[in-house]
Amino acid sequence: MAKVGIADTTFARYDMGKAAIDEIKRNSSVKIERYTVPGIKDLPVACKKLIDERHCDIVMALGMPGSKPVDKTCAHEASMGIIICQLMTNKHIIEVFVHEDEAPDGRELAALMDKRAREHALNVVRLLFDQRSLERQAGTGQRQGYEDVGPARI
Ligand code: RDL
Ligand code: RDL
Ligand code: RDL
């Protein structure tokens, strides 16, 4: 049975890990391994351990960069680590970051975090079991959490 790793943080203001797990379970039968760490800079090694030690086939890295400049730097560093981990392990890590300042208030932030986590969870199921469905969506302006932008036309 395929195994999906869920790496998430206590820094985030919404439980995106729970939302992602719920969406994955609704749409597939896979085993889930969860690893919660304090913040986004701790995600790369959590992902690597999920792959190397807990034998996950694919991982989701869920986190919330704060709104201050230091948090944006932190997010960039975390992303670089997550990308390096993918190259080291040759496994996909779907990064689900929601920046705290993407939404005007806590209520909309929670809704955005829930929706982005669920939409990327579906991307994980597609990457595992139905890559052709992603191929069919190529060039269609998909977004996660927001409305899709749609294709540009000549
Ligand atoms: O290793 C412990 C911490 O350094 C680590 O958890 C950091 O990711 C925590 N952190 C910051 O130090 C910071 O300045 C976080 C943010 N900003 C942030 O915006 N989002 C986080 N963590 O999840
Ligand atoms: O791993 C899942 C996503 O994190 C990954 O697909 C990103 O490349 C998605 N993405 C962003 O998160 C973003 O902030 C993209 C852009 N911006 C972008 O400008 N163009 C993209 N993806 O193709
Ligand atoms: O143009 C508006 C948004 O698409 C843009 O701000 C994106 O960069 C928002 N975004 C992130 O900041 C991010 O860290 C997105 C993702 N991750 C993502 O995974 N998927 C998105 N947007 O559609």
PDB file of C-alpha atoms and ligand atoms in Angstrom:
ATOM      1  CA  MET A   1       0.000   0.000   0.000  1.00  0.00           C
ATOM      2  CA  ALA A   2       1.293   3.463  -0.890  1.00  0.00           C
ATOM      3  CA  LYS A   3       2.406   5.629   2.004  1.00  0.00           C
ATOM      4  CA  VAL A   4       1.928   9.401   2.188  1.00  0.00           C
ATOM      5  CA  GLY A   5       3.957  11.492   4.619  1.00  0.00           C
ATOM      6  CA  ILE A   6       2.439  14.577   6.228  1.00  0.00           C
ATOM      7  CA  ALA A   7       4.927  17.075   7.652  1.00  0.00           C
ATOM      8  CA  ASP A   8       3.399  20.098   9.360  1.00  0.00           C
ATOM      9  CA  THR A   9       4.085  22.715  12.001  1.00  0.00           C
ATOM     10  CA  THR A  10       2.847  24.022  15.326  1.00  0.00           C
ATOM     11  CA  PHE A  11       3.615  27.596  14.112  1.00  0.00           C
ATOM     12  CA  ALA A  12       0.746  27.477  11.599  1.00  0.00           C
ATOM     13  CA  ARG A  13      -2.555  28.981  12.718  1.00  0.00           C
ATOM     14  CA  TYR A  14      -4.710  26.261  11.163  1.00  0.00           C
ATOM     15  CA  ASP A  15      -4.399  22.463  11.181  1.00  0.00           C
ATOM     16  CA  MET A  16      -3.608  21.932   7.507  1.00  0.00           C
ATOM     17  CA  GLY A  17      -2.228  18.452   8.243  1.00  0.00           C
ATOM     18  CA  LYS A  18      -5.636  17.314   9.462  1.00  0.00           C
ATOM     19  CA  ALA A  19      -7.375  18.793   6.398  1.00  0.00           C
ATOM     20  CA  ALA A  20      -4.873  17.132   4.034  1.00  0.00           C
ATOM     21  CA  ILE A  21      -5.227  13.733   5.734  1.00  0.00           C
ATOM     22  CA  ASP A  22      -9.027  13.970   5.598  1.00  0.00           C
ATOM     23  CA  GLU A  23      -8.964  14.773   1.874  1.00  0.00           C
ATOM     24  CA  ILE A  24      -6.458  11.996   1.067  1.00  0.00           C
ATOM     25  CA  LYS A  25      -8.522   9.427   2.988  1.00  0.00           C
ATOM     26  CA  ARG A  26     -11.714  10.475   1.183  1.00  0.00           C
ATOM     27  CA  ASN A  27     -10.057   9.920  -2.199  1.00  0.00           C
ATOM     28  CA  SER A  28      -7.709   6.932  -1.822  1.00  0.00           C
ATOM     29  CA  SER A  29      -6.651   4.059   0.400  1.00  0.00           C
ATOM     30  CA  VAL A  30      -3.123   4.850   1.496  1.00  0.00           C
ATOM     31  CA  LYS A  31      -1.184   4.671   4.726  1.00  0.00           C
ATOM     32  CA  ILE A  32      -0.447   8.015   6.384  1.00  0.00           C
ATOM     33  CA  GLU A  33       2.659   8.907   8.396  1.00  0.00           C
ATOM     34  CA  ARG A  34       2.538  12.247  10.197  1.00  0.00           C
ATOM     35  CA  TYR A  35       5.445  14.243  11.604  1.00  0.00           C
ATOM     36  CA  THR A  36       4.752  17.601  13.259  1.00  0.00           C
ATOM     37  CA  VAL A  37       7.623  20.022  13.908  1.00  0.00           C
ATOM     38  CA  PRO A  38       7.787  23.542  15.412  1.00  0.00           C
ATOM     39  CA  GLY A  39       8.224  25.587  12.217  1.00  0.00           C
ATOM     40  CA  ILE A  40       8.813  25.589   8.474  1.00  0.00           C
ATOM     41  CA  LYS A  41      12.612  25.474   8.699  1.00  0.00           C
ATOM     42  CA  ASP A  42      12.223  22.116  10.460  1.00  0.00           C
ATOM     43  CA  LEU A  43      10.187  20.691   7.567  1.00  0.00           C
ATOM     44  CA  PRO A  44      13.027  19.590   5.215  1.00  0.00           C
ATOM     45  CA  VAL A  45      14.519  17.071   7.644  1.00  0.00           C
ATOM     46  CA  ALA A  46      11.066  15.929   8.754  1.00  0.00           C
ATOM     47  CA  CYS A  47      10.303  15.198   5.079  1.00  0.00           C
ATOM     48  CA  LYS A  48      13.618  13.390   4.625  1.00  0.00           C
ATOM     49  CA  LYS A  49      12.985  11.224   7.683  1.00  0.00           C
ATOM     50  CA  LEU A  50       9.471  10.432   6.433  1.00  0.00           C
ATOM     51  CA  ILE A  51      11.005   9.252   3.148  1.00  0.00           C
ATOM     52  CA  ASP A  52      14.179   7.531   4.408  1.00  0.00           C
ATOM     53  CA  GLU A  53      13.050   6.097   7.743  1.00  0.00           C
ATOM     54  CA  ARG A  54       9.290   5.744   7.396  1.00  0.00           C
ATOM     55  CA  HIS A  55       9.415   4.808   3.691  1.00  0.00           C
ATOM     56  CA  CYS A  56       6.877   7.314   2.353  1.00  0.00           C
ATOM     57  CA  ASP A  57       6.351   7.392  -1.421  1.00  0.00           C
ATOM     58  CA  ILE A  58       5.419  11.079  -1.442  1.00  0.00           C
ATOM     59  CA  VAL A  59       5.248  13.784   1.222  1.00  0.00           C
ATOM     60  CA  MET A  60       3.255  16.961   1.828  1.00  0.00           C
ATOM     61  CA  ALA A  61       5.071  19.789   3.619  1.00  0.00           C
ATOM     62  CA  LEU A  62       2.470  22.129   5.121  1.00  0.00           C
ATOM     63  CA  GLY A  63       3.374  25.408   6.749  1.00  0.00           C
ATOM     64  CA  MET A  64       2.500  29.036   7.319  1.00  0.00           C
ATOM     65  CA  PRO A  65       5.159  31.699   6.752  1.00  0.00           C
ATOM     66  CA  GLY A  66       4.334  34.736   8.890  1.00  0.00           C
ATOM     67  CA  SER A  67       3.893  38.236   7.489  1.00  0.00           C
ATOM     68  CA  LYS A  68       7.177  39.881   8.587  1.00  0.00           C
ATOM     69  CA  PRO A  69      10.239  40.177   6.310  1.00  0.00           C
ATOM     70  CA  VAL A  70      12.127  37.687   8.508  1.00  0.00           C
ATOM     71  CA  ASP A  71       9.332  35.159   7.924  1.00  0.00           C
ATOM     72  CA  LYS A  72       9.558  35.596   4.130  1.00  0.00           C
ATOM     73  CA  THR A  73      13.305  34.894   4.316  1.00  0.00           C
ATOM     74  CA  CYS A  74      12.550  31.892   6.494  1.00  0.00           C
ATOM     75  CA  ALA A  75      10.016  30.642   3.912  1.00  0.00           C
ATOM     76  CA  HIS A  76      12.528  30.949   1.088  1.00  0.00           C
ATOM     77  CA  GLU A  77      15.102  29.008   3.107  1.00  0.00           C
ATOM     78  CA  ALA A  78      12.558  26.330   3.989  1.00  0.00           C
ATOM     79  CA  SER A  79      11.554  26.009   0.316  1.00  0.00           C
ATOM     80  CA  MET A  80      15.187  25.608  -0.726  1.00  0.00           C
ATOM     81  CA  GLY A  81      15.594  22.856   1.877  1.00  0.00           C
ATOM     82  CA  ILE A  82      12.447  21.117   0.667  1.00  0.00           C
ATOM     83  CA  ILE A  83      13.659  21.259  -2.947  1.00  0.00           C
ATOM     84  CA  ILE A  84      17.098  19.909  -1.965  1.00  0.00           C
ATOM     85  CA  CYS A  85      15.382  17.082  -0.084  1.00  0.00           C
ATOM     86  CA  GLN A  86      13.399  16.186  -3.218  1.00  0.00           C
ATOM     87  CA  LEU A  87      16.605  16.075  -5.263  1.00  0.00           C
ATOM     88  CA  MET A  88      18.381  13.991  -2.604  1.00  0.00           C
ATOM     89  CA  THR A  89      15.583  11.424  -2.325  1.00  0.00           C
ATOM     90  CA  ASN A  90      14.102  11.553  -5.839  1.00  0.00           C
ATOM     91  CA  LYS A  91      10.616  11.785  -4.278  1.00  0.00           C
ATOM     92  CA  HIS A  92       8.015  14.510  -4.637  1.00  0.00           C
ATOM     93  CA  ILE A  93       7.387  16.803  -1.693  1.00  0.00           C
ATOM     94  CA  ILE A  94       4.307  18.891  -2.329  1.00  0.00           C
ATOM     95  CA  GLU A  95       4.913  22.183  -0.537  1.00  0.00           C
ATOM     96  CA  VAL A  96       1.741  23.700   0.834  1.00  0.00           C
ATOM     97  CA  PHE A  97       2.622  27.115   2.183  1.00  0.00           C
ATOM     98  CA  VAL A  98       0.027  29.743   2.976  1.00  0.00           C
ATOM     99  CA  HIS A  99       1.534  33.115   3.820  1.00  0.00           C
ATOM    100  CA  GLU A 100      -0.230  34.701   6.777  1.00  0.00           C
ATOM    101  CA  ASP A 101      -0.700  37.942   4.801  1.00  0.00           C
ATOM    102  CA  GLU A 102      -2.456  36.240   1.880  1.00  0.00           C
ATOM    103  CA  ALA A 103      -5.746  36.734   3.765  1.00  0.00           C
ATOM    104  CA  PRO A 104      -7.142  39.865   5.461  1.00  0.00           C
ATOM    105  CA  ASP A 105      -8.285  38.160   8.683  1.00  0.00           C
ATOM    106  CA  GLY A 106      -8.111  34.910  10.634  1.00  0.00           C
ATOM    107  CA  ARG A 107     -11.370  33.597   9.263  1.00  0.00           C
ATOM    108  CA  GLU A 108     -10.348  33.930   5.599  1.00  0.00           C
ATOM    109  CA  LEU A 109      -6.866  32.675   6.447  1.00  0.00           C
ATOM    110  CA  ALA A 110      -8.296  29.478   7.936  1.00  0.00           C
ATOM    111  CA  ALA A 111     -10.538  28.976   4.889  1.00  0.00           C
ATOM    112  CA  LEU A 112      -7.595  29.505   2.500  1.00  0.00           C
ATOM    113  CA  MET A 113      -5.384  27.124   4.473  1.00  0.00           C
ATOM    114  CA  ASP A 114      -8.088  24.450   4.497  1.00  0.00           C
ATOM    115  CA  LYS A 115      -8.774  24.775   0.762  1.00  0.00           C
ATOM    116  CA  ARG A 116      -5.119  24.887  -0.351  1.00  0.00           C
ATOM    117  CA  ALA A 117      -4.272  21.850   1.809  1.00  0.00           C
ATOM    118  CA  ARG A 118      -7.192  19.886   0.337  1.00  0.00           C
ATOM    119  CA  GLU A 119      -6.498  20.873  -3.282  1.00  0.00           C
ATOM    120  CA  HIS A 120      -2.827  19.920  -2.987  1.00  0.00           C
ATOM    121  CA  ALA A 121      -3.889  16.659  -1.262  1.00  0.00           C
ATOM    122  CA  LEU A 122      -5.783  15.851  -4.470  1.00  0.00           C
ATOM    123  CA  ASN A 123      -2.626  16.664  -6.458  1.00  0.00           C
ATOM    124  CA  VAL A 124      -0.789  14.130  -4.289  1.00  0.00           C
ATOM    125  CA  VAL A 125      -3.399  11.449  -5.043  1.00  0.00           C
ATOM    126  CA  ARG A 126      -3.109  12.298  -8.773  1.00  0.00           C
ATOM    127  CA  LEU A 127       0.706  12.124  -8.684  1.00  0.00           C
ATOM    128  CA  LEU A 128       0.501   8.715  -7.017  1.00  0.00           C
ATOM    129  CA  PHE A 129      -2.304   7.060  -8.952  1.00  0.00           C
ATOM    130  CA  ASP A 130      -3.368   9.104 -11.981  1.00  0.00           C
ATOM    131  CA  GLN A 131      -0.616  11.205 -13.542  1.00  0.00           C
ATOM    132  CA  ARG A 132      -2.611  11.381 -16.776  1.00  0.00           C
ATOM    133  CA  SER A 133      -5.233  13.523 -15.035  1.00  0.00           C
ATOM    134  CA  LEU A 134      -2.519  16.132 -14.363  1.00  0.00           C
ATOM    135  CA  GLU A 135      -1.475  15.917 -18.005  1.00  0.00           C
ATOM    136  CA  ARG A 136      -5.054  16.732 -18.973  1.00  0.00           C
ATOM    137  CA  GLN A 137      -4.859  19.845 -16.728  1.00  0.00           C
ATOM    138  CA  ALA A 138      -1.603  21.080 -18.314  1.00  0.00           C
ATOM    139  CA  GLY A 139      -1.720  24.787 -19.177  1.00  0.00           C
ATOM    140  CA  THR A 140      -5.120  25.364 -17.590  1.00  0.00           C
ATOM    141  CA  GLY A 141      -4.138  27.926 -14.931  1.00  0.00           C
ATOM    142  CA  GLN A 142      -4.862  25.823 -11.861  1.00  0.00           C
ATOM    143  CA  ARG A 143      -4.448  27.453  -8.443  1.00  0.00           C
ATOM    144  CA  GLN A 144      -4.824  26.056  -4.944  1.00  0.00           C
ATOM    145  CA  GLY A 145      -6.982  27.839  -2.394  1.00  0.00           C
ATOM    146  CA  TYR A 146      -8.027  30.599  -4.776  1.00  0.00           C
ATOM    147  CA  GLU A 147     -10.182  30.367  -7.874  1.00  0.00           C
ATOM    148  CA  ASP A 148      -8.296  28.913 -10.833  1.00  0.00           C
ATOM    149  CA  VAL A 149      -6.965  31.652 -13.128  1.00  0.00           C
ATOM    150  CA  GLY A 150      -7.701  29.715 -16.308  1.00  0.00           C
ATOM    151  CA  PRO A 151      -5.848  29.559 -19.625  1.00  0.00           C
ATOM    152  CA  ALA A 152      -4.674  32.583 -21.633  1.00  0.00           C
ATOM    153  CA  ARG A 153      -5.888  32.491 -25.221  1.00  0.00           C
ATOM    154  CA  ILE A 154      -4.447  33.717 -28.495  1.00  0.00           C
TER     155      ILE A 154
HETATM  156  O1  RDL B   1      14.229  25.293  14.344  1.00  0.00           O
HETATM  157  C1  RDL B   1      13.398  26.104  15.167  1.00  0.00           C
HETATM  158  C2  RDL B   1      12.892  27.350  14.405  1.00  0.00           C
HETATM  159  O2  RDL B   1      13.985  28.114  13.974  1.00  0.00           O
HETATM  160  C3  RDL B   1      12.065  26.935  13.208  1.00  0.00           C
HETATM  161  O3  RDL B   1      10.949  26.195  13.674  1.00  0.00           O
HETATM  162  C4  RDL B   1      11.558  28.139  12.363  1.00  0.00           C
HETATM  163  O4  RDL B   1      10.950  27.656  11.187  1.00  0.00           O
HETATM  164  C5  RDL B   1      10.544  28.975  13.152  1.00  0.00           C
HETATM  165  N1  RDL B   1      10.181  30.218  12.400  1.00  0.00           N
HETATM  166  C6  RDL B   1      10.946  31.349  12.508  1.00  0.00           C
HETATM  167  O5  RDL B   1      11.980  31.316  13.242  1.00  0.00           O
HETATM  168  C7  RDL B   1      10.562  32.549  11.837  1.00  0.00           C
HETATM  169  O6  RDL B   1      11.246  33.613  11.943  1.00  0.00           O
HETATM  170  C8  RDL B   1       9.064  30.221  11.592  1.00  0.00           C
HETATM  171  C9  RDL B   1       8.695  31.414  10.908  1.00  0.00           C
HETATM  172  N2  RDL B   1       9.459  32.561  11.067  1.00  0.00           N
HETATM  173  C10 RDL B   1       7.559  31.412  10.076  1.00  0.00           C
HETATM  174  O7  RDL B   1       7.182  32.430   9.477  1.00  0.00           O
HETATM  175  N3  RDL B   1       6.861  30.249   9.971  1.00  0.00           N
HETATM  176  C11 RDL B   1       7.231  29.103  10.623  1.00  0.00           C
HETATM  177  N4  RDL B   1       8.317  29.087  11.398  1.00  0.00           N
HETATM  178  O8  RDL B   1       6.567  28.054  10.471  1.00  0.00           O
HETATM  179  O1  RDL B   2       4.722  21.695  -4.374  1.00  0.00           O
HETATM  180  C1  RDL B   2       3.485  22.333  -4.585  1.00  0.00           C
HETATM  181  C2  RDL B   2       3.658  23.845  -4.876  1.00  0.00           C
HETATM  182  O2  RDL B   2       4.286  24.453  -3.780  1.00  0.00           O
HETATM  183  C3  RDL B   2       4.472  24.050  -6.125  1.00  0.00           C
HETATM  184  O3  RDL B   2       3.790  23.462  -7.210  1.00  0.00           O
HETATM  185  C4  RDL B   2       4.721  25.560  -6.437  1.00  0.00           C
HETATM  186  O4  RDL B   2       5.589  25.645  -7.577  1.00  0.00           O
HETATM  187  C5  RDL B   2       3.417  26.311  -6.758  1.00  0.00           C
HETATM  188  N1  RDL B   2       3.646  27.792  -6.925  1.00  0.00           N
HETATM  189  C6  RDL B   2       3.654  28.592  -5.814  1.00  0.00           C
HETATM  190  O5  RDL B   2       3.516  28.056  -4.670  1.00  0.00           O
HETATM  191  C7  RDL B   2       3.811  29.999  -5.950  1.00  0.00           C
HETATM  192  O6  RDL B   2       3.817  30.749  -4.923  1.00  0.00           O
HETATM  193  C8  RDL B   2       3.845  28.357  -8.170  1.00  0.00           C
HETATM  194  C9  RDL B   2       4.002  29.769  -8.277  1.00  0.00           C
HETATM  195  N2  RDL B   2       3.950  30.543  -7.156  1.00  0.00           N
HETATM  196  C10 RDL B   2       4.200  30.318  -9.574  1.00  0.00           C
HETATM  197  O7  RDL B   2       4.341  31.537  -9.718  1.00  0.00           O
HETATM  198  N3  RDL B   2       4.223  29.471 -10.644  1.00  0.00           N
HETATM  199  C11 RDL B   2       4.079  28.127 -10.508  1.00  0.00           C
HETATM  200  N4  RDL B   2       3.898  27.578  -9.290  1.00  0.00           N
HETATM  201  O8  RDL B   2       4.113  27.372 -11.519  1.00  0.00           O
HETATM  202  O1  RDL B   3      -1.517  35.424  -7.710  1.00  0.00           O
HETATM  203  C1  RDL B   3      -2.018  35.153  -6.419  1.00  0.00           C
HETATM  204  C2  RDL B   3      -1.410  33.879  -5.868  1.00  0.00           C
HETATM  205  O2  RDL B   3      -1.517  32.844  -6.804  1.00  0.00           O
HETATM  206  C3  RDL B   3       0.064  34.085  -5.530  1.00  0.00           C
HETATM  207  O3  RDL B   3       0.179  35.005  -4.491  1.00  0.00           O
HETATM  208  C4  RDL B   3       0.696  32.765  -5.081  1.00  0.00           C
HETATM  209  O4  RDL B   3       2.074  32.943  -4.913  1.00  0.00           O
HETATM  210  C5  RDL B   3       0.065  32.259  -3.776  1.00  0.00           C
HETATM  211  N1  RDL B   3       0.660  30.961  -3.342  1.00  0.00           N
HETATM  212  C6  RDL B   3       1.654  30.953  -2.408  1.00  0.00           C
HETATM  213  O5  RDL B   3       2.080  32.061  -1.937  1.00  0.00           O
HETATM  214  C7  RDL B   3       2.210  29.717  -1.968  1.00  0.00           C
HETATM  215  O6  RDL B   3       3.152  29.700  -1.118  1.00  0.00           O
HETATM  216  C8  RDL B   3       0.193  29.775  -3.857  1.00  0.00           C
HETATM  217  C9  RDL B   3       0.749  28.554  -3.400  1.00  0.00           C
HETATM  218  N2  RDL B   3       1.742  28.563  -2.463  1.00  0.00           N
HETATM  219  C10 RDL B   3       0.261  27.349  -3.954  1.00  0.00           C
HETATM  220  O7  RDL B   3       0.715  26.243  -3.595  1.00  0.00           O
HETATM  221  N3  RDL B   3      -0.733  27.426  -4.882  1.00  0.00           N
HETATM  222  C11 RDL B   3      -1.258  28.611  -5.290  1.00  0.00           C
HETATM  223  N4  RDL B   3      -0.802  29.768  -4.795  1.00  0.00           N
HETATM  224  O8  RDL B   3      -2.165  28.625  -6.164  1.00  0.00           O
END
